[in-house]
mmCIF file of C-alpha atoms in Angstrom:
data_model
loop_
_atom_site.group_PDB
_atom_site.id
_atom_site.type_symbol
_atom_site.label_atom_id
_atom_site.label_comp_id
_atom_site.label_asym_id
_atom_site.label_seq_id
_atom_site.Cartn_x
_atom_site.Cartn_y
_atom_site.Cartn_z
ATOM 1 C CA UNK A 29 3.246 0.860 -18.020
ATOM 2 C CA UNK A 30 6.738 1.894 -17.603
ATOM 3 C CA UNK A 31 8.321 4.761 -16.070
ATOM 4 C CA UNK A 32 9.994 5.572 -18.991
ATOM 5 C CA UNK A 33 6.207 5.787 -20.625
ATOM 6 C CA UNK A 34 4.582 8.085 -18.526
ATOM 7 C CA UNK A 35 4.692 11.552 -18.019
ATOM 8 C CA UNK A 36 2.547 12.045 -15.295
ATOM 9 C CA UNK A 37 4.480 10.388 -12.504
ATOM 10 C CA UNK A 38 7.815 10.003 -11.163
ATOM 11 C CA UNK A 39 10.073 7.776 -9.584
ATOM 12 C CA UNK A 40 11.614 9.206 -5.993
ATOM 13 C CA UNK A 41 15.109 8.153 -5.608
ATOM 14 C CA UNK A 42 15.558 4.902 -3.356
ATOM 15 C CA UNK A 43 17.310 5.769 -0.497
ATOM 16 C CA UNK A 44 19.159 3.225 2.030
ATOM 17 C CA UNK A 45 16.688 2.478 4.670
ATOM 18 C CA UNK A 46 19.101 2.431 7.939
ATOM 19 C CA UNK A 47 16.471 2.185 10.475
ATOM 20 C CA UNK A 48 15.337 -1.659 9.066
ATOM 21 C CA UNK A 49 19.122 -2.379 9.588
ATOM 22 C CA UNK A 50 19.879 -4.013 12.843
ATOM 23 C CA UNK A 51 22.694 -6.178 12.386
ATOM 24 C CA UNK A 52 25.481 -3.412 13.248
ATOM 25 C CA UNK A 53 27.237 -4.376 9.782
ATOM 26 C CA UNK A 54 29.490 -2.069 7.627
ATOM 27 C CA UNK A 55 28.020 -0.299 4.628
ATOM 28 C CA UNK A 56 29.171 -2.294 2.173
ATOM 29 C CA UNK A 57 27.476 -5.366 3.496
ATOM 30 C CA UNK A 58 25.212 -7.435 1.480
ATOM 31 C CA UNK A 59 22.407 -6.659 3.940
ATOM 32 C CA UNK A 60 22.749 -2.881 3.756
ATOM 33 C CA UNK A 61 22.285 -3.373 0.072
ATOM 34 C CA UNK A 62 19.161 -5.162 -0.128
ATOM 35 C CA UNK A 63 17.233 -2.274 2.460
ATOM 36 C CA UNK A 64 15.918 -0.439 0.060
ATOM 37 C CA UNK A 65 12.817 2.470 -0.368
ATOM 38 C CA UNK A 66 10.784 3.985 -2.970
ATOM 39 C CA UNK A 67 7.673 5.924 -3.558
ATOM 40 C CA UNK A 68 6.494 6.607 -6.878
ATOM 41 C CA UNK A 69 4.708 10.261 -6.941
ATOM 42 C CA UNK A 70 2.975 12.384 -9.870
ATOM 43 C CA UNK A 71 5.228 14.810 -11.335
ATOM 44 C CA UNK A 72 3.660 17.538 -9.121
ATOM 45 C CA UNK A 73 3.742 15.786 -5.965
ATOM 46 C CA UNK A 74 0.049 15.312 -5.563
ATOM 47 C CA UNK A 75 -0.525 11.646 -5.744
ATOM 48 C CA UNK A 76 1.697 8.720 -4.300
ATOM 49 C CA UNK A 77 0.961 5.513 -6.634
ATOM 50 C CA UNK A 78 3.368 3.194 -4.880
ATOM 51 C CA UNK A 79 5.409 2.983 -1.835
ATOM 52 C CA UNK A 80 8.034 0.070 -1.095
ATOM 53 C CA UNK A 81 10.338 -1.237 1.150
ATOM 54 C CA UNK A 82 12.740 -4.172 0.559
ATOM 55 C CA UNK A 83 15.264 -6.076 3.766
ATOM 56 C CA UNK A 84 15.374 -9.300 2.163
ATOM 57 C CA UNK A 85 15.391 -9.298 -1.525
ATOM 58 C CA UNK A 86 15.555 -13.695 -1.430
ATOM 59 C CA UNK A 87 12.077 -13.232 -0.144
ATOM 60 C CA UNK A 88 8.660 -12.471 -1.623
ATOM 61 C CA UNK A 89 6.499 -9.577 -1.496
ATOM 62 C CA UNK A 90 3.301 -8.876 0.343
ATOM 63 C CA UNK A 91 1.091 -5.843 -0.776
ATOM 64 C CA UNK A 92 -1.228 -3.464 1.218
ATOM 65 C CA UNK A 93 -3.827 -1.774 -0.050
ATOM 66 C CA UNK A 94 -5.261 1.240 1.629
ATOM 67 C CA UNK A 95 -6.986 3.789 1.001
ATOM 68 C CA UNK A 96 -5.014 6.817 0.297
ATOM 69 C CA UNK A 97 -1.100 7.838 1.165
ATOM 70 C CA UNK A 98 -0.695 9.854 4.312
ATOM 71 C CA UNK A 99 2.985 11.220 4.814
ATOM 72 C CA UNK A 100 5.151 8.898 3.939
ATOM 73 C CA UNK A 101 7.687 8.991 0.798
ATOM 74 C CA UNK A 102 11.022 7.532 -0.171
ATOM 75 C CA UNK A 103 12.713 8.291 2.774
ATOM 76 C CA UNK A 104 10.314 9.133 5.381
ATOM 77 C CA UNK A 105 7.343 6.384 7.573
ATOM 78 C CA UNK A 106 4.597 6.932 9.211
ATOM 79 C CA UNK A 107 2.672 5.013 11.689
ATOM 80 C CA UNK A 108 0.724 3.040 9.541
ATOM 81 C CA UNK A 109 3.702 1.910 6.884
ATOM 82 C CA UNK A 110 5.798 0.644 10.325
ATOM 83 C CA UNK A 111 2.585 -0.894 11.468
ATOM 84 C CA UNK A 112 2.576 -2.708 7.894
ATOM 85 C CA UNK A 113 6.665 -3.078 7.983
ATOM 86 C CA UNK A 114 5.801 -4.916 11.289
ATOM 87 C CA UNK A 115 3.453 -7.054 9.790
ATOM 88 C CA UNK A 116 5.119 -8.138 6.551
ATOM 89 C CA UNK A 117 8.590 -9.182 8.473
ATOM 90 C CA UNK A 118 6.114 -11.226 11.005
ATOM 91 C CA UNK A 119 4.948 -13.032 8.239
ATOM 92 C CA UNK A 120 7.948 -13.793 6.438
ATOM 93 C CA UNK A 121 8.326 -11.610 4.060
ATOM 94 C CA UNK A 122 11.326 -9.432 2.378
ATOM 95 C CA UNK A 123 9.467 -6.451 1.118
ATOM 96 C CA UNK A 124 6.387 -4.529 1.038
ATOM 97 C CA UNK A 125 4.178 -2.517 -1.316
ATOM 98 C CA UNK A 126 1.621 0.001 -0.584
ATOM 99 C CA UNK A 127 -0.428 1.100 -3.008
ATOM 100 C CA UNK A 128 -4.259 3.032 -2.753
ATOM 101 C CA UNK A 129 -7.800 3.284 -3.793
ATOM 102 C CA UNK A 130 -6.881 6.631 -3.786
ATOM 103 C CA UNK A 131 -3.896 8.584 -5.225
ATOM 104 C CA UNK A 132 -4.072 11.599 -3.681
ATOM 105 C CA UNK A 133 -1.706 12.415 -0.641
ATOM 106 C CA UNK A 134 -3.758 13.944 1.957
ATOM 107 C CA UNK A 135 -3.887 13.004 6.264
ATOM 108 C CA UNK A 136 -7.461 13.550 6.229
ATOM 109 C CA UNK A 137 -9.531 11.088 4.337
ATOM 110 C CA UNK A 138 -12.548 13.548 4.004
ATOM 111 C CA UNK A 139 -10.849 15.874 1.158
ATOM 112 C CA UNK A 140 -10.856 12.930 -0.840
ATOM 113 C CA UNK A 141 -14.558 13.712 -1.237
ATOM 114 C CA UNK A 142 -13.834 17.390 -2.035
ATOM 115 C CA UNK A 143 -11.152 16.777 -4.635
ATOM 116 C CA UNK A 144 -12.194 16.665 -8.607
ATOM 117 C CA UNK A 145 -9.617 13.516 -8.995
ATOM 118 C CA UNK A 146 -9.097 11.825 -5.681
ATOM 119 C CA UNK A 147 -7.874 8.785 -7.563
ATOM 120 C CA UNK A 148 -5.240 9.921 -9.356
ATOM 121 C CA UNK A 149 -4.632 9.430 -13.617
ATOM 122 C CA UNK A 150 -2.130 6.571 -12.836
ATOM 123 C CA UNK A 151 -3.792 4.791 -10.130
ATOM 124 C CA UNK A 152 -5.173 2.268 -11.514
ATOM 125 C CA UNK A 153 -2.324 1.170 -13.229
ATOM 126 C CA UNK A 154 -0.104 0.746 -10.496
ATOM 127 C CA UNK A 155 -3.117 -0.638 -8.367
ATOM 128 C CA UNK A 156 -2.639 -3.574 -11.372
ATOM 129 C CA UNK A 157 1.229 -3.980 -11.487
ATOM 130 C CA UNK A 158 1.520 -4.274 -7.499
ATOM 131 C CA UNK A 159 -1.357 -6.803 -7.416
ATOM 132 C CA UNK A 160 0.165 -9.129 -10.268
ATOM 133 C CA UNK A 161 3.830 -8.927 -8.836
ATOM 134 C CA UNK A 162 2.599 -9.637 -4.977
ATOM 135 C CA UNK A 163 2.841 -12.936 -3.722
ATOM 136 C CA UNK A 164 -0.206 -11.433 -0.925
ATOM 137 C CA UNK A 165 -2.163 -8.865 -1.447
ATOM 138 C CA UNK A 166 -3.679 -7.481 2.193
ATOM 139 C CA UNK A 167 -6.383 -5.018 1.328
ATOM 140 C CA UNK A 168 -6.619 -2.438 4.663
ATOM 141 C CA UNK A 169 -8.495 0.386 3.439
ATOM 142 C CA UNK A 170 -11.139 0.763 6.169
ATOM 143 C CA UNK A 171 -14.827 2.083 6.345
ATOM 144 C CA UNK A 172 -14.290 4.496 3.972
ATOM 145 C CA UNK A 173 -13.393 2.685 1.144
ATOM 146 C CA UNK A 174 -17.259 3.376 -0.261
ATOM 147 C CA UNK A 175 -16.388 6.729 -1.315
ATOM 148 C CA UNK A 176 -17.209 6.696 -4.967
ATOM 149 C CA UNK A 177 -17.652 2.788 -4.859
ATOM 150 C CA UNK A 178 -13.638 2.589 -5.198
ATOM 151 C CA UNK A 179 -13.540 -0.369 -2.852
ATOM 152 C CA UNK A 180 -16.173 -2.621 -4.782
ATOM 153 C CA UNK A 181 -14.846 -1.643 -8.310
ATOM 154 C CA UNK A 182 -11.169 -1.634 -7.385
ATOM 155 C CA UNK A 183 -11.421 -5.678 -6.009
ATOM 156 C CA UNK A 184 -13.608 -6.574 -8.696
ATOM 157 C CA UNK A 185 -11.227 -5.326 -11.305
ATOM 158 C CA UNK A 186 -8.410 -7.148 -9.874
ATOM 159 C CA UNK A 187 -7.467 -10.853 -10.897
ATOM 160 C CA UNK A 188 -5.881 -11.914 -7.745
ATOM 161 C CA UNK A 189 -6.693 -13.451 -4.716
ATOM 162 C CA UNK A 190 -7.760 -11.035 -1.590
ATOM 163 C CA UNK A 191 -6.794 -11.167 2.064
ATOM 164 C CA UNK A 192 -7.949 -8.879 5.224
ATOM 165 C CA UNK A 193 -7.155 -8.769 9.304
ATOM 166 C CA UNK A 194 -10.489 -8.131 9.719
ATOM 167 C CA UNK A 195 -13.505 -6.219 8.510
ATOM 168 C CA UNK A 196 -15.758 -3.693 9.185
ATOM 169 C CA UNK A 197 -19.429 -4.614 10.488
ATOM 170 C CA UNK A 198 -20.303 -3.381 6.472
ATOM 171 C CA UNK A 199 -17.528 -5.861 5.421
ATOM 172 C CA UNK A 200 -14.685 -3.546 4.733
ATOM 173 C CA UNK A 201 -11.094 -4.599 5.300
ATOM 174 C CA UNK A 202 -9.992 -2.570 8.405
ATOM 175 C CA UNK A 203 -7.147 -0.522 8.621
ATOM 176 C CA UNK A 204 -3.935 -2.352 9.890
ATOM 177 C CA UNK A 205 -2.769 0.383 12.435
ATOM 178 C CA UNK A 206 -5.518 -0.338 15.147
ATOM 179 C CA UNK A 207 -4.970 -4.168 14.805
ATOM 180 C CA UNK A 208 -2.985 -6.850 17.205
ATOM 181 C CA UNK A 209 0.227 -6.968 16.225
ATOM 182 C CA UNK A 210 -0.032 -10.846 16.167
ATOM 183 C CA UNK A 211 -2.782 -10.100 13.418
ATOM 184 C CA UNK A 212 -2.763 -12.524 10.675
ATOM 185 C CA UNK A 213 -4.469 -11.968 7.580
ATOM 186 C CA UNK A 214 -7.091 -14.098 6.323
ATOM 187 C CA UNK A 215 -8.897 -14.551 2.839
ATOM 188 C CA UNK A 216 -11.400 -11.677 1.872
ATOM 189 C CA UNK A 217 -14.424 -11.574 -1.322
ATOM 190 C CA UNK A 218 -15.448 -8.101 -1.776
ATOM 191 C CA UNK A 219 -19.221 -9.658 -2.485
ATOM 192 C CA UNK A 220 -18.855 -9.412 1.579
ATOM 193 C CA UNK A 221 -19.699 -5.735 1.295
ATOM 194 C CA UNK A 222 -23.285 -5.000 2.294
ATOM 195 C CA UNK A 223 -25.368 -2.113 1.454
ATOM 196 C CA UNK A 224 -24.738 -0.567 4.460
ATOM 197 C CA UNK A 225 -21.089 -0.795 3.563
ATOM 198 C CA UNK A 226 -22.045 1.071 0.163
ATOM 199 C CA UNK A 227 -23.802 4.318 0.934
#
């Protein structure tokens, strides 16, 4: 899928991201180019597919996946994308993609439960593209990543190769914001969920 295919999302306009900038150079540098952000919302605002941010376009890209969008847009981070920003310059790398079990854009995980379409129409097409064009894909979604069974269908549906910073006692990748920030992810199988992990 394209964006010139669908009608039910939309590309925000990338926007220079000054804050990643530290170098003190002029605008026109080659540097200021390559900071770049995007988000890619539904139409109405709803859902957040995608979020990414590029410093170093020479270098590869490592994906998060959580389990739903907070705040945070084109132009605008929260804590956990700087926690992840932190993370994916650590390791070497010159972007980073967020995508979500969960499409809809909500600070409190618990309407996700109350919502007809938590997910989001596009979802799981996006899920897809960000996997395939990662070089590492990090899933961070947390405990709640049972809701639904989105966690155990979402990892078995995807043809790539899994990493966490930790997990859960019930074998969920935890969230990235309450890890070390010397953290280093390691590889994950979803057949590590347990029952427990499942209800």
């Amino acid at each position: 899928m394209t964006c010139g295919e669908s009608t039910d999302w939309q590309r925000t306009p990338p926007s220079d991201d000054r804050e990643l900038r530290a170098d003190g150079g002029t605008d026109d540098s080659p540097l200021l180019q390559d900071n770049r952000s995007d988000a890619v919302l539904s139409d109405d605002g709803e859902y957040r597919y995608r979020l990414t941010r590029t410093w170093d376009a020479a270098k590869p890209t490592v994906a998060f996946l959580m389990l739903n969008p907070s705040t945070a847009d084109a132009s605008e981070d929260d804590p956990t994308i700087r926690r992840c920003l932190g993370f994916a310059k650590d390791w070497g790398y010159g972007s980073l993609v967020v995508a979500n079990l969960f499409g809809l854009r909500t600070p409190d995980p618990s309407n996700l439960r109350d919502h007809p379409n938590p997910i989001g129409p596009d979802n799981d097409d996006h899920l897809r593209d960000v996997c395939t064009d990662a070089a590492q894909v990090v899933a961070a979604w947390g405990a709640n990543g049972s809701l639904q069974d989105r966690a155990r269908a979402v990892a078995k549906s995807l043809e790539t190769d899994l990493y966490a910073l930790d997990t859960t006692k019930a074998g969920h990748p935890v969230h990235p914001l309450y890890q070390p920030k010397d953290a280093e992810p390691e590889p994950w199988d979803a057949t590590e969920l347990d029952a427990e992990g499942e209800r």
